[in-house]
Every structure is written in C-alpha cells, then in structure tokens.
Coordinates of C-alpha atoms in Angstrom, one line a residue:
Chain A
X157 CA -9.0 -29.0 31.3
X158 CA -11.6 -31.1 33.1
X159 CA -13.6 -27.9 33.6
X160 CA -14.2 -27.3 29.9
X161 CA -15.1 -30.9 29.1
X162 CA -18.8 -30.8 30.2
X163 CA -19.1 -27.9 27.6
X164 CA -16.9 -29.3 24.9
X165 CA -18.3 -32.9 24.8
X166 CA -21.9 -32.0 24.0
X167 CA -20.7 -29.3 21.5
X168 CA -18.5 -31.8 19.7
X169 CA -21.4 -34.3 19.8
X170 CA -23.8 -31.7 18.4
X171 CA -21.4 -31.0 15.5
X172 CA -21.0 -34.7 14.8
X173 CA -24.7 -35.4 15.0
X174 CA -25.5 -32.6 12.5
X175 CA -23.3 -34.5 9.9
X176 CA -25.0 -37.8 10.5
X177 CA -28.2 -38.2 8.5
X178 CA -29.4 -41.5 10.0
X179 CA -31.8 -41.0 12.9
X180 CA -30.9 -44.3 14.5
X181 CA -27.2 -43.4 14.7
X182 CA -28.1 -40.0 16.0
X183 CA -30.0 -41.5 19.0
X184 CA -27.0 -43.6 20.0
X185 CA -24.7 -40.6 19.4
X186 CA -26.8 -38.4 21.6
X187 CA -27.0 -41.0 24.3
X188 CA -23.2 -41.6 24.2
X189 CA -22.7 -37.8 24.3
X190 CA -24.9 -37.4 27.4
X191 CA -23.2 -40.3 29.1
X192 CA -19.8 -38.8 28.4
X193 CA -21.0 -35.5 29.8
X194 CA -22.2 -37.3 32.9
X195 CA -18.8 -38.9 33.2
X196 CA -17.0 -35.6 32.9
X197 CA -19.4 -34.1 35.4
X198 CA -18.8 -36.8 37.9
X199 CA -15.0 -36.5 37.4
X200 CA -15.2 -32.8 37.9
X201 CA -17.3 -33.3 41.0
X202 CA -14.7 -35.7 42.4
X203 CA -11.9 -33.2 41.6
X204 CA -13.8 -30.4 43.3
X205 CA -14.5 -32.4 46.4
X206 CA -10.9 -33.5 46.6
X207 CA -9.0 -30.3 45.7
X208 CA -11.4 -27.5 46.3
X209 CA -12.6 -24.8 43.8
X210 CA -11.3 -25.4 40.3
X211 CA -10.5 -22.5 38.0
X212 CA -9.7 -22.4 34.3
X213 CA -8.6 -19.2 32.5
X214 CA -9.7 -19.9 28.9
X215 CA -7.0 -19.2 26.4
X216 CA -4.5 -18.3 29.2
X217 CA -6.0 -14.8 29.7
X218 CA -5.9 -14.0 33.4
X219 CA -8.9 -13.5 35.5
X220 CA -10.3 -10.0 35.1
X221 CA -9.4 -9.8 31.4
X222 CA -10.3 -13.2 29.9
X223 CA -13.2 -15.5 30.5
X224 CA -12.9 -17.7 33.5
X225 CA -14.6 -21.0 34.2
X226 CA -15.1 -21.8 37.8
X227 CA -16.4 -24.9 39.5
X228 CA -17.3 -24.8 43.2
X229 CA -19.3 -27.5 44.9
X230 CA -22.7 -26.1 43.8
X231 CA -21.6 -25.8 40.1
X232 CA -20.2 -29.3 40.1
X233 CA -23.3 -30.8 41.7
X234 CA -25.4 -29.1 39.1
X235 CA -23.2 -30.2 36.2
X236 CA -23.7 -33.8 37.4
X237 CA -27.4 -33.2 37.5
X238 CA -27.2 -31.9 33.9
X239 CA -25.5 -35.2 32.9
X240 CA -28.1 -37.3 34.7
X241 CA -31.0 -35.5 33.1
X242 CA -29.3 -35.6 29.7
X243 CA -28.7 -39.3 30.0
X244 CA -32.3 -40.0 31.0
X245 CA -33.7 -37.9 28.3
X246 CA -31.6 -39.3 25.5
X247 CA -32.5 -42.8 26.7
X248 CA -36.2 -41.8 26.7
X249 CA -35.7 -40.4 23.2
X250 CA -35.1 -43.9 21.8
X251 CA -38.8 -44.3 21.7
X252 CA -40.4 -41.0 22.9
X253 CA -39.8 -38.5 20.0
X254 CA -41.9 -38.3 16.9
X255 CA -40.0 -38.9 13.6
X256 CA -40.6 -35.4 12.3
X257 CA -38.8 -33.8 15.3
X258 CA -36.0 -36.3 15.0
X259 CA -35.4 -35.5 11.4
X260 CA -35.8 -31.8 12.3
X261 CA -32.7 -32.0 14.4
X262 CA -33.9 -32.9 17.9
X263 CA -30.8 -34.8 18.9
X264 CA -28.1 -32.1 18.0
X265 CA -30.3 -29.4 19.5
X266 CA -30.6 -31.3 22.8
X267 CA -26.8 -31.5 22.9
X268 CA -26.6 -27.7 22.3
X269 CA -29.1 -27.2 25.1
X270 CA -27.0 -29.4 27.5
X271 CA -23.9 -27.5 26.5
X272 CA -25.6 -24.1 27.2
X273 CA -26.8 -25.3 30.6
X274 CA -23.4 -26.6 31.7
X275 CA -21.8 -23.5 30.4
X276 CA -24.1 -21.3 32.5
X277 CA -23.3 -23.4 35.6
X278 CA -19.6 -23.2 35.1
X279 CA -18.8 -19.7 33.9
X280 CA -17.4 -17.1 36.3
X281 CA -18.0 -14.1 34.0
X282 CA -21.4 -12.4 33.8
X283 CA -21.3 -11.6 30.1
X284 CA -20.4 -15.1 29.4
X285 CA -23.4 -16.1 31.5
X286 CA -25.5 -14.1 29.2
X287 CA -24.0 -15.8 26.2
X288 CA -24.7 -19.2 27.7
X289 CA -28.3 -18.2 28.4
X290 CA -28.7 -17.3 24.8
X291 CA -27.2 -20.6 23.6
X292 CA -29.5 -22.4 25.9
X293 CA -32.5 -20.3 24.9
X294 CA -32.0 -20.5 21.1
X295 CA -31.7 -24.3 21.4
X296 CA -34.9 -24.4 23.5
X297 CA -36.7 -22.0 21.1
X298 CA -36.1 -24.3 18.2
X299 CA -37.0 -27.4 20.1
X300 CA -40.2 -25.7 21.2
X301 CA -41.1 -24.6 17.7
X302 CA -40.2 -27.8 15.8
X303 CA -43.8 -28.6 15.6
X304 CA -46.6 -27.0 13.6
X305 CA -49.9 -27.4 15.5
X306 CA -51.4 -24.1 16.3
X307 CA -51.3 -24.6 20.1
X308 CA -47.6 -25.5 20.0
X309 CA -46.6 -22.6 17.8
X310 CA -48.6 -20.2 20.0
X311 CA -47.0 -21.5 23.1
X312 CA -43.6 -21.3 21.5
X313 CA -44.2 -17.6 20.7
X314 CA -45.1 -16.7 24.2
X315 CA -42.1 -18.6 25.5
X316 CA -39.8 -16.9 23.1
X317 CA -41.1 -13.4 23.7
X318 CA -40.9 -13.5 27.5
X319 CA -37.5 -15.1 27.5
X320 CA -36.1 -12.6 25.1
X321 CA -37.5 -9.8 27.3
X322 CA -35.7 -11.4 30.3
X323 CA -32.4 -11.5 28.3
X324 CA -32.8 -7.8 27.4
X325 CA -33.1 -7.1 31.1
X326 CA -30.1 -9.1 31.9
X327 CA -28.1 -7.3 29.2
X328 CA -29.3 -3.9 30.4
X329 CA -28.1 -4.8 33.9
X330 CA -24.7 -5.9 32.5
X331 CA -24.3 -2.7 30.6
X332 CA -25.0 -0.6 33.7
X333 CA -22.8 -2.9 35.8
X334 CA -19.9 -2.5 33.4
X335 CA -20.3 1.3 33.4
X336 CA -20.3 1.3 37.2
X337 CA -17.5 -1.1 37.9
X338 CA -15.4 -1.6 34.7
X339 CA -15.4 -5.4 35.0
X340 CA -17.9 -8.2 34.6
X341 CA -15.8 -11.0 36.2
X342 CA -17.9 -12.0 39.2
X343 CA -14.9 -12.7 41.5
X344 CA -13.3 -9.4 40.5
X345 CA -16.6 -7.5 41.1
X346 CA -17.0 -9.2 44.4
X347 CA -13.5 -8.3 45.5
X348 CA -13.7 -4.7 44.3
X349 CA -17.1 -4.1 46.0
X350 CA -15.9 -5.7 49.2
X351 CA -12.9 -3.2 49.2
X352 CA -14.4 0.0 47.9
X353 CA -18.0 -0.5 48.8
X354 CA -20.7 -1.2 46.2
X355 CA -21.3 1.3 43.4
X356 CA -24.1 3.9 43.5
X357 CA -26.6 2.1 41.4
X358 CA -26.3 -1.3 43.0
X359 CA -29.9 -1.4 44.3
X360 CA -31.4 -0.9 40.8
X361 CA -28.9 -3.4 39.5
X362 CA -30.0 -5.9 42.1
X363 CA -33.6 -5.4 41.0
X364 CA -32.7 -5.8 37.3
X365 CA -30.9 -9.0 38.0
X366 CA -33.8 -10.2 40.2
X367 CA -36.3 -9.5 37.4
X368 CA -34.1 -11.1 34.7
X369 CA -33.4 -14.3 36.6
X370 CA -36.9 -14.3 38.1
X371 CA -38.4 -14.5 34.7
X372 CA -36.1 -17.4 33.8
X373 CA -36.8 -19.2 37.1
X374 CA -40.5 -18.6 36.8
X375 CA -41.0 -16.8 40.1
X376 CA -44.3 -15.2 41.0
X377 CA -45.1 -12.1 39.0
X378 CA -43.3 -13.5 36.0
X379 CA -44.2 -17.2 35.8
X380 CA -47.1 -17.1 33.5
X381 CA -45.1 -18.1 30.4
X382 CA -44.2 -21.4 31.9
X383 CA -47.6 -23.1 32.5
X384 CA -48.7 -21.7 29.1
X385 CA -46.0 -23.4 27.2
X386 CA -44.5 -26.4 29.0
X387 CA -47.3 -28.8 28.5
X388 CA -47.3 -28.4 24.7
X389 CA -44.1 -30.1 23.5
X390 CA -43.7 -33.8 23.9
X391 CA -42.2 -35.3 27.1
X392 CA -38.7 -35.7 25.8
X393 CA -38.5 -31.9 25.4
X394 CA -40.6 -30.6 28.2
X395 CA -38.9 -32.9 30.7
X396 CA -35.4 -31.4 30.0
X397 CA -36.9 -27.9 30.1
X398 CA -38.6 -28.6 33.4
X399 CA -35.6 -30.2 35.0
X400 CA -32.9 -27.8 33.9
X401 CA -34.0 -24.4 32.5
X402 CA -35.7 -22.9 35.5
X403 CA -32.8 -24.2 37.7
X404 CA -30.4 -22.1 35.7
X405 CA -32.3 -19.0 36.7
X406 CA -32.3 -20.1 40.4
X407 CA -28.6 -20.9 40.2
X408 CA -27.8 -17.5 38.7
X409 CA -29.8 -15.8 41.4
X410 CA -27.8 -17.6 44.1
X411 CA -24.5 -16.8 42.4
X412 CA -25.2 -13.1 41.8
X413 CA -26.8 -12.3 45.1
X414 CA -24.2 -14.1 47.3
X415 CA -21.2 -12.8 45.4
X416 CA -22.2 -9.3 44.5
X417 CA -25.3 -8.0 46.2
X418 CA -24.3 -8.7 49.8
X419 CA -24.6 -5.1 50.9
X420 CA -28.2 -4.4 49.5
X421 CA -30.7 -3.3 52.2
X422 CA -32.2 -6.3 54.0
X423 CA -35.7 -5.6 52.6
X424 CA -34.4 -7.0 49.3
X425 CA -34.0 -10.4 50.9
X426 CA -37.4 -10.0 52.6
X427 CA -38.8 -9.3 49.1
X428 CA -37.2 -12.5 47.8
X429 CA -38.8 -14.4 50.7
X430 CA -42.2 -12.8 49.9
X431 CA -41.8 -13.6 46.2
X432 CA -40.9 -17.3 47.1
X433 CA -43.9 -17.6 49.4
X434 CA -46.4 -16.1 46.8
X435 CA -44.9 -18.3 44.1
X436 CA -45.4 -21.4 46.2
X437 CA -49.0 -20.5 47.1
X438 CA -50.1 -19.4 43.6
X439 CA -48.3 -22.3 41.9
X440 CA -49.7 -25.1 44.0
X441 CA -53.2 -23.7 44.3
X442 CA -53.4 -23.2 40.6
X443 CA -52.3 -26.7 40.1
X444 CA -55.4 -27.8 42.1
X445 CA -57.6 -26.2 39.5
X446 CA -56.1 -28.0 36.5
X447 CA -57.5 -31.1 34.9
X448 CA -54.5 -32.2 32.8
X449 CA -51.6 -34.3 34.0
X450 CA -48.9 -32.1 32.4
X451 CA -50.6 -28.8 33.4
X452 CA -50.8 -29.9 37.0
X453 CA -47.0 -30.7 36.7
X454 CA -46.3 -27.3 35.2
X455 CA -48.0 -25.4 38.0
X456 CA -46.4 -27.7 40.6
X457 CA -43.0 -26.9 39.0
X458 CA -43.7 -23.2 39.5
X459 CA -44.9 -23.7 43.0
X460 CA -41.9 -25.7 44.1
X461 CA -39.4 -23.2 42.6
X462 CA -40.5 -21.1 45.6
X463 CA -38.8 -23.7 47.9
X464 CA -35.6 -23.4 46.0
X465 CA -35.4 -19.6 46.3
X466 CA -36.6 -19.5 50.0
X467 CA -33.0 -20.1 51.1
X468 CA -31.7 -17.1 49.3
X469 CA -34.2 -14.9 51.1
X470 CA -33.2 -16.3 54.5
X471 CA -29.5 -16.5 53.7
X472 CA -28.6 -18.7 56.7
X473 CA -26.3 -21.6 56.0
X474 CA -28.8 -24.2 56.8
X475 CA -31.6 -22.6 54.8
X476 CA -29.4 -22.3 51.7
X477 CA -28.3 -25.9 52.2
X478 CA -31.9 -27.0 52.4
X479 CA -32.8 -25.1 49.3
X480 CA -29.9 -26.6 47.3
X481 CA -31.0 -30.1 48.5
X482 CA -34.4 -29.2 47.2
X483 CA -33.0 -28.2 43.9
X484 CA -31.2 -31.6 43.5
X485 CA -34.3 -33.5 44.5
X486 CA -36.6 -31.4 42.3
X487 CA -34.5 -31.8 39.2
X488 CA -34.7 -35.6 39.4
X489 CA -38.3 -35.9 40.5
X490 CA -39.9 -33.3 38.1
X491 CA -37.9 -34.7 35.1
X492 CA -39.1 -38.1 36.0
X493 CA -42.7 -37.0 36.2
X494 CA -42.7 -35.3 32.9
X495 CA -41.4 -38.5 31.4
X496 CA -44.3 -40.3 33.1
X497 CA -46.5 -37.7 31.3
X498 CA -44.9 -38.9 28.1
X499 CA -46.0 -42.4 28.8
X500 CA -49.5 -41.2 29.2
X501 CA -49.2 -39.3 25.9
X502 CA -48.1 -42.5 24.2
X503 CA -50.7 -44.8 25.8
X504 CA -53.8 -42.5 25.9
X505 CA -52.9 -39.9 23.2
X506 CA -53.2 -37.1 25.7
X507 CA -52.8 -36.2 29.3
X508 CA -56.2 -34.7 30.2
X509 CA -57.7 -36.4 33.2
X510 CA -60.7 -37.7 31.2
X511 CA -58.4 -39.9 29.1
X512 CA -56.4 -41.3 32.1
X513 CA -57.0 -43.8 34.8
X514 CA -56.7 -47.5 35.2
X515 CA -53.0 -47.7 34.8
X516 CA -52.6 -49.4 38.1
X517 CA -54.6 -52.4 36.8
X518 CA -52.8 -52.7 33.4
X519 CA -49.3 -51.7 34.4
X520 CA -48.7 -52.3 38.1
X521 CA -44.9 -52.1 38.0
X522 CA -44.9 -48.9 36.0
X523 CA -47.5 -47.5 38.4
X524 CA -45.4 -48.2 41.5
X525 CA -42.3 -46.8 39.8
X526 CA -44.2 -43.6 39.0
X527 CA -45.8 -43.4 42.4
X528 CA -42.4 -42.8 44.0
X529 CA -41.5 -39.6 42.2
X530 CA -45.1 -38.4 42.6
X531 CA -45.0 -38.8 46.4
X532 CA -41.4 -37.6 46.5
X533 CA -42.5 -34.3 45.0
X534 CA -45.4 -34.2 47.4
X535 CA -43.0 -34.6 50.2
X536 CA -44.3 -37.8 51.8
X537 CA -41.7 -39.2 54.3
X538 CA -39.3 -40.8 53.9
X539 CA -38.9 -39.7 50.3
X540 CA -36.5 -37.1 49.1
X541 CA -38.8 -34.1 49.0
X542 CA -39.7 -34.6 52.7
X543 CA -36.1 -34.4 53.9
X544 CA -35.5 -31.1 52.0
X545 CA -38.8 -29.6 53.2
X546 CA -38.0 -30.5 56.9
X547 CA -34.6 -28.8 56.6
X548 CA -36.2 -25.8 55.0
X549 CA -39.0 -25.5 57.6
X550 CA -36.6 -25.9 60.4
X551 CA -34.4 -23.2 58.9
X552 CA -37.3 -20.8 58.7
X553 CA -38.1 -21.3 62.3
X554 CA -34.5 -21.0 63.4
X555 CA -34.3 -17.7 61.5
X556 CA -37.5 -16.4 63.1
X557 CA -39.4 -16.3 59.8
X558 CA -42.3 -18.2 61.2
X559 CA -44.7 -16.9 58.6
X560 CA -42.5 -18.4 55.8
X561 CA -42.3 -21.7 57.6
X562 CA -46.1 -21.7 57.9
X563 CA -46.5 -21.0 54.2
X564 CA -44.0 -23.7 53.3
X565 CA -46.0 -26.2 55.5
X566 CA -49.3 -25.2 54.1
X567 CA -48.1 -25.4 50.6
X568 CA -46.6 -28.8 51.4
X569 CA -50.0 -30.0 52.4
X570 CA -51.6 -28.6 49.3
X571 CA -49.0 -30.2 47.1
X572 CA -49.7 -33.6 48.8
X573 CA -53.4 -33.0 47.8
X574 CA -52.4 -32.1 44.2
X575 CA -50.1 -35.0 43.9
X576 CA -52.6 -37.5 45.4
X577 CA -55.0 -36.2 42.8
X578 CA -52.5 -37.0 40.1
X579 CA -52.1 -40.5 41.4
X580 CA -55.8 -41.0 41.7
X581 CA -56.7 -39.6 38.3
X582 CA -53.8 -41.2 36.5
X583 CA -53.5 -44.6 38.0
X584 CA -56.2 -45.4 40.5
X585 CA -59.5 -44.5 39.1
X586 CA -61.2 -46.9 36.6
X587 CA -60.0 -46.4 33.0
X588 CA -61.9 -44.5 30.5
X589 CA -63.9 -47.0 28.4
X590 CA -62.0 -46.3 25.1
X591 CA -58.6 -46.5 26.8
X592 CA -55.8 -47.5 24.4
X593 CA -54.1 -50.8 25.3
X594 CA -50.8 -50.2 23.5
X595 CA -47.8 -51.4 25.5
X596 CA -45.3 -48.8 26.6
X597 CA -42.0 -49.4 24.9
X598 CA -39.2 -50.4 27.2
X599 CA -36.8 -47.5 26.4
X600 CA -39.4 -45.2 27.8
X601 CA -39.7 -47.1 31.0
X602 CA -36.0 -47.7 31.6
X603 CA -35.1 -44.0 32.3
X604 CA -38.1 -43.7 34.5
X605 CA -37.0 -46.6 36.6
X606 CA -33.5 -45.2 36.8
X607 CA -34.6 -41.8 37.9
X608 CA -36.9 -43.4 40.5
X609 CA -34.0 -45.3 41.8
X610 CA -32.0 -42.1 42.0
X611 CA -34.9 -40.4 43.9
X612 CA -34.8 -43.3 46.4
X613 CA -31.0 -42.9 46.5
X614 CA -31.4 -39.3 47.4
X615 CA -33.8 -40.2 50.2
X616 CA -31.5 -42.9 51.5
X617 CA -28.4 -40.7 51.3
X618 CA -30.1 -37.6 52.6
X619 CA -27.6 -37.0 55.4
X620 CA -24.4 -37.1 53.3
X621 CA -26.2 -35.1 50.6
X622 CA -27.2 -32.5 53.1
X623 CA -23.6 -32.3 54.3
X624 CA -22.6 -31.8 50.6
X625 CA -25.1 -29.0 50.1
X626 CA -24.1 -27.5 53.4
X627 CA -20.5 -27.3 52.0
X628 CA -21.9 -25.7 48.9
X629 CA -23.9 -23.2 51.0
X630 CA -20.8 -22.4 53.0
X631 CA -18.9 -21.6 49.8
X632 CA -21.8 -19.4 48.6
X633 CA -22.1 -17.5 51.9
X634 CA -18.3 -17.0 52.4
X635 CA -17.1 -16.1 48.9
X636 CA -13.6 -15.2 49.8
X637 CA -12.1 -18.6 48.8
X638 CA -13.9 -18.4 45.5
X639 CA -12.6 -14.9 44.9
X640 CA -9.1 -15.9 45.9
X641 CA -9.1 -19.0 43.7
X642 CA -10.1 -16.9 40.6
X643 CA -7.9 -13.9 41.2
X644 CA -4.7 -15.6 42.5
X645 CA -1.5 -15.2 40.5
X646 CA -0.2 -18.4 39.0
Chain B
X86 CA -23.3 13.6 24.5
X87 CA -24.1 11.1 27.3
X88 CA -27.3 12.9 28.0
X89 CA -28.5 12.7 24.4
X90 CA -27.6 9.0 24.1
X91 CA -29.3 8.3 27.4
X92 CA -32.4 9.9 26.1
X93 CA -32.2 7.9 22.9
X94 CA -31.8 4.7 24.9
X95 CA -34.7 5.6 27.1
X96 CA -36.9 6.4 24.1
X97 CA -36.0 3.1 22.4
X98 CA -36.9 1.1 25.6
X99 CA -40.2 3.0 26.0
X100 CA -41.1 2.5 22.3
X101 CA -40.1 -1.1 22.4
X102 CA -42.0 -1.9 25.6
X103 CA -45.1 0.0 24.2
X104 CA -44.9 -2.0 21.0
X105 CA -44.6 -5.3 23.0
X106 CA -47.8 -4.6 24.7
X107 CA -49.6 -4.2 21.4
X108 CA -51.8 -6.9 19.8
X109 CA -50.0 -7.5 16.5
X110 CA -47.2 -9.9 16.3
X111 CA -45.2 -7.8 13.9
X112 CA -45.4 -4.9 16.2
X113 CA -44.3 -7.1 19.1
X114 CA -41.2 -8.2 17.1
X115 CA -40.3 -4.6 16.1
X116 CA -40.6 -3.8 19.8
X117 CA -38.1 -6.6 20.7
X118 CA -35.8 -5.2 18.1
X119 CA -36.0 -1.7 19.5
X120 CA -35.3 -3.0 23.0
X121 CA -32.3 -4.9 21.8
X122 CA -30.9 -1.7 20.1
X123 CA -31.8 0.4 23.2
X124 CA -29.7 -2.0 25.3
X125 CA -26.8 -1.7 22.9
X126 CA -26.9 2.1 23.1
X127 CA -27.1 1.9 26.8
X128 CA -24.0 -0.4 27.0
X129 CA -22.2 2.0 24.7
X130 CA -23.1 5.0 26.8
X131 CA -22.5 3.6 30.2
X132 CA -19.1 2.3 29.0
X133 CA -18.1 5.9 28.8
X134 CA -18.0 8.1 25.6
X135 CA -14.5 9.3 24.8
X136 CA -13.2 10.9 21.7
X137 CA -9.8 9.2 21.7
X138 CA -7.6 6.8 19.9
X139 CA -8.7 3.4 18.9
X140 CA -7.7 0.5 21.2
X141 CA -5.4 -1.0 18.5
X142 CA -1.6 -0.9 18.6
X143 CA -0.5 1.1 15.5
X144 CA 2.3 -0.2 13.3
X145 CA 5.9 0.5 14.5
X146 CA 4.7 1.4 17.9
X147 CA 5.3 -0.5 21.1
X148 CA 1.8 0.0 22.6
X149 CA -1.4 1.9 21.9
X150 CA -1.6 5.6 22.0
X151 CA -2.8 6.9 25.3
X152 CA -5.6 7.6 26.0
X153 CA -7.5 4.9 24.1
X154 CA -11.2 3.9 24.1
X155 CA -12.3 1.0 26.2
X156 CA -12.6 -2.0 23.9
X157 CA -14.8 -4.1 26.2
X158 CA -18.1 -2.4 25.6
X159 CA -17.5 -2.5 21.9
X160 CA -16.9 -6.2 22.1
X161 CA -20.0 -6.7 24.3
X162 CA -22.1 -4.7 21.9
X163 CA -20.8 -6.6 18.9
X164 CA -21.7 -9.9 20.6
X165 CA -25.1 -8.6 21.6
X166 CA -25.8 -7.4 18.1
X167 CA -25.0 -10.8 16.6
X168 CA -27.1 -12.6 19.1
X169 CA -30.0 -10.1 18.8
X170 CA -29.9 -10.3 15.0
X171 CA -30.1 -14.1 15.1
X172 CA -32.9 -14.1 17.6
X173 CA -34.8 -11.5 15.7
X174 CA -34.6 -13.6 12.5
X175 CA -35.8 -16.6 14.4
X176 CA -38.8 -14.8 15.9
X177 CA -39.8 -13.4 12.5
X178 CA -39.9 -17.0 11.2
X179 CA -41.9 -18.0 14.2
X180 CA -44.3 -15.2 13.6
X181 CA -44.7 -16.2 10.0
X182 CA -45.5 -19.7 11.3
X183 CA -48.1 -18.4 13.7
X184 CA -49.6 -16.5 10.9
X185 CA -49.7 -19.6 8.7
X186 CA -51.1 -21.8 11.5
X187 CA -53.8 -19.5 12.9
X188 CA -54.3 -17.2 9.9
X189 CA -54.1 -14.1 12.0
X190 CA -51.5 -11.6 13.1
X191 CA -53.2 -11.0 16.4
X192 CA -51.5 -11.9 19.7
X193 CA -54.9 -13.0 21.1
X194 CA -55.1 -15.6 18.4
X195 CA -51.5 -16.5 19.3
X196 CA -51.4 -16.7 23.0

C-alpha cells in the first residue's frame, strides 16, 4: 500500500485542486500535497531500508501479467528527492508564479507532474514506464506552453517535438521487445534472458533504449532541446524540470541497462562512457560562452548529466555509487540554482548578465545562501559536488579508464570557472545603474535556504549517503534479489 | 502478411521522419502522427499475426477457444493510440499558437 501512495497522493491532490477555483487555496493545497508525498516517500524509504525491496502487484494480478510497482533503494531515494523538490517548488510558488499561470492550472499540473515522475521511479513494467513518461511529459508540455510570448511558445514547440520523438523511439523499442520476449515486466525479462540468453535483436534494442532515454536525459548528440527551452519558463517551472525530468531519463537508463542489457558487447558501455565524456565537455564549455544566468545553468545541467551516466559506462560498484550520489547532489543543487534564477527574474526582470550584479551589497544573506549551491555544483571542497566527483574520479582510475577520469577532472575545473563567473556576474560585480530595488518576497527565499541547508547536509553526511548509494549500486549490479522479490509466489 | 506490414511500418517511419525534417509546422505534426501510427503497426506486427479466435471467453464455455490471439499487443496499441491522439491534439493547438504568436508556419520562425 505504501508503494502506491507517492503516486496516489499527488493524483488525488491534482483532482481536488482542479475543483477549487481560489488560487490562494490551491497554493496551500499543492504545498500540503507535496509535503504529504514527501512524507510517503520518507516512509517508503524507511520501509525499504528496513525490510528490503518492496513489491506491489496492482489489482492482485501476479507479476508477469499485471503491473508491478517495485521500490528498491535507488527508487526510494529518488522518490524522496521528488518529494523534496516538490515541497521546495510549491513553497516557492507562493510568490514566484505569475497570476495568469496560476489561474491556468499551474498547481494541479505540477501535482500531475510529480505523480508522473514518482510513477516512473516506482514501476517495474516497461510499458507502464512509457505511460508514466507520457503523464509526466503531457503535464510538462502544458506547463511549458501556458504562456504566450513568442519565445516561450517556440521553445515549448521544440521541447514537445523532441520529447515526442523520444517517446516514439521508446514505444518502438517496447514493440520489438514484446515481439522478441513476450513480456514487458522488467524482472521477468531479466530472469528469462538470464536463463535462455538474450534474444536476437537485443543489440538494436539496447541502442533504441539508449536513444530514447538519452534524449530525455539530454545526453550529447540529443541535448539541444534542453538549453533551447529550459530558460524560457519562470523559475517555479524550470526548476522542477531541471531537477527531476532529466533524472528520470538517467534512472531509466540505469534500470534498463543493469536489468536487461547485461550481455551486450562491451563496446556499448564504452560508447556510454564516450557519450558521457562528450556531454560533459560540450555542456560545460558551451556554458562558458553564455551571457545569461539561466542559460549558463541549462548548459551546466547538460554538462553535469555526464557525471551521472559515467557510472553506467564503467559499471563497477563504486562508480555506480558515485554517480548515484552525484544524482542526489545534483537534484538538490540545480533545483536550488534555478530558484535563485527566479529571484533574479523578480528583482531585475531578467537574468542576462547585463542586468545582474550587486546583489552581494544589497542582499548579503541571500547571496551567501546562493553561494553554497553555486560552489556545490562547481565541486569546491567540502561541498556535496566535491565528494561525488572524488568518488567518481577514483572509480575511473580504479577501473583503468584514465582518459575518463582526466575528462571528469578537466570538466570539473571548467565548471568551477563557469560557476565562479555566475557568482561574479550575479552577486559580486557592481550593479547595473538602473537595477531594481524591489525586495525579494520571503516565500521565495525560504525554499532556497532550505535546499541550501540540505546541500550542506549532503556534504556533512557524505559518508553514510555514499554507503546508501553503494547499497543501491549493489542492488543494481546484482539484480537477482530484485527479480526474486518480483517473481516470488505469495 | 508480416512482410507487407513491416514494409508499411517502415514506410510510415520514413515518411514521418522526412516530414519532421521539413520546415513547416503542419508537416512536422503530420510527421509525428505518421510515426505514431507506424509504431502501432510495428507493435501489432511484432506481437505476431495469427488468424485465430478472439481472446475472449465465449458464453457457456469454461475458457477461451484455443488457439487465441495474444491480447497484450492489442492492449498496448489501444493505450498508445489514446496517448498519441491526445498528444497530437495538443501539438496542433500549440502549432496554432505558434502561428498566432509569430505569424508564420515556418519552423525557422518557431525554433
């Protein structure tokens, strides 16, 4: 029962919010819904860490026939992260969303989005994963397109087209997979392939899945939709996209490649390493060329996705653990920075570098609070990004992939440069003469402070967190307990 | 029959992808629709084409007549059609908005 709550709670809240015409009540409703989802996520996480992998057969239909919800350590960590991001965003939305969007259904749509993301993290069935992707995407399409300025609608169109193409690839892969194996339950597939060997077309299937999830995760050859669209919607929308949507692609890659495509030739994993490396280099170097706070963030988001998929290429326990730690750190830090971008939007009516500057003088506390996620993302010790990067670089050296370690280090250096530039342009340099002096409204600052504290918490609790992600990595790399938990007779 | 349907699916994909690379929004959307339908044909074909009984238990019978068609691909396609239809409707509205906002049907004006 606990397994289905992180999906049901936002769905229920979305339905309730659709019936409530008062925006003020909607804000509180959305916030309560997100908090409740966070609570369910934490309870689920506790249950998983106490009792192991949790399985729920929806409607009582047994595993290969019905839809199965499964929560292992990785899923439960990510569901908690969804709750955290949802809570922060709904708190930010008390002040950070324009009235037109709010009356256009921002709050219920956000709930639907959270439902889709949690569903994608919890499902154990590939077709169900596709359905959750669509739930998530349709909600994000509408959120993206709620506005009518030309730039925003254009960006929305690009976003919609590429994501639909990715969904078609995923569906194509599912069709071929079903034709080859006769089931779409991941545990069942994993068991059958382990026993009878993988089907004939498993290499093309692996490539189709890599492409479909690579588009969603914004990996190298497919990432161009992300920087073109993520800087246009207001912070309360782009922050949740940046924090969660790409991570769903990354999560699905880990799930599919560790459960199903274990027998693919090793060059596929080398290919994933190369893709990660190129993503990192291209993303972060492009960020250096940008002159807009939110565009710099978008390109950094792309660049840092490379760190989260590196582990999948190396496929050693410590590398996967490092990448998962990076995912957790990255969700918190990047969401926080997009919210900071929202403050800039409110104070200076834009986030181009010409409009920024001088915030350190006028808002010292806010500046210090924003400095922490900036430098955490850059990977300055002892903040959270540093720990994850150290683990990853050590893992690459241990696995003998020195070139990848070198790329990760070089990109780390470049991202320090890019983040220092953000700090300098946003806070340090003298303000533009016509800078607006409006005060930030406290609901916008509270979630930023909370997320910063969480970032610091990740840095302080890096060791236990690494143990946790190591456990998650173990479960990914040895899928037998997962398969057994799903397929066992009652 | 499999071969013919495989060719149909391939042609739908090719035409869809070709249209998606065109400059006009309407063509792009038609391309998306073609790809969606190509995917449906592909699922249908790869699920196995059999001229058999429907997978429904007839009245006054204990179970379905063997052999019966696999119901899963049909269910998958039904779901995919519904999702595809909704998304297509949404992108048409979005294209209409782009047209209203930028006054052109050109992707260059819209990307």
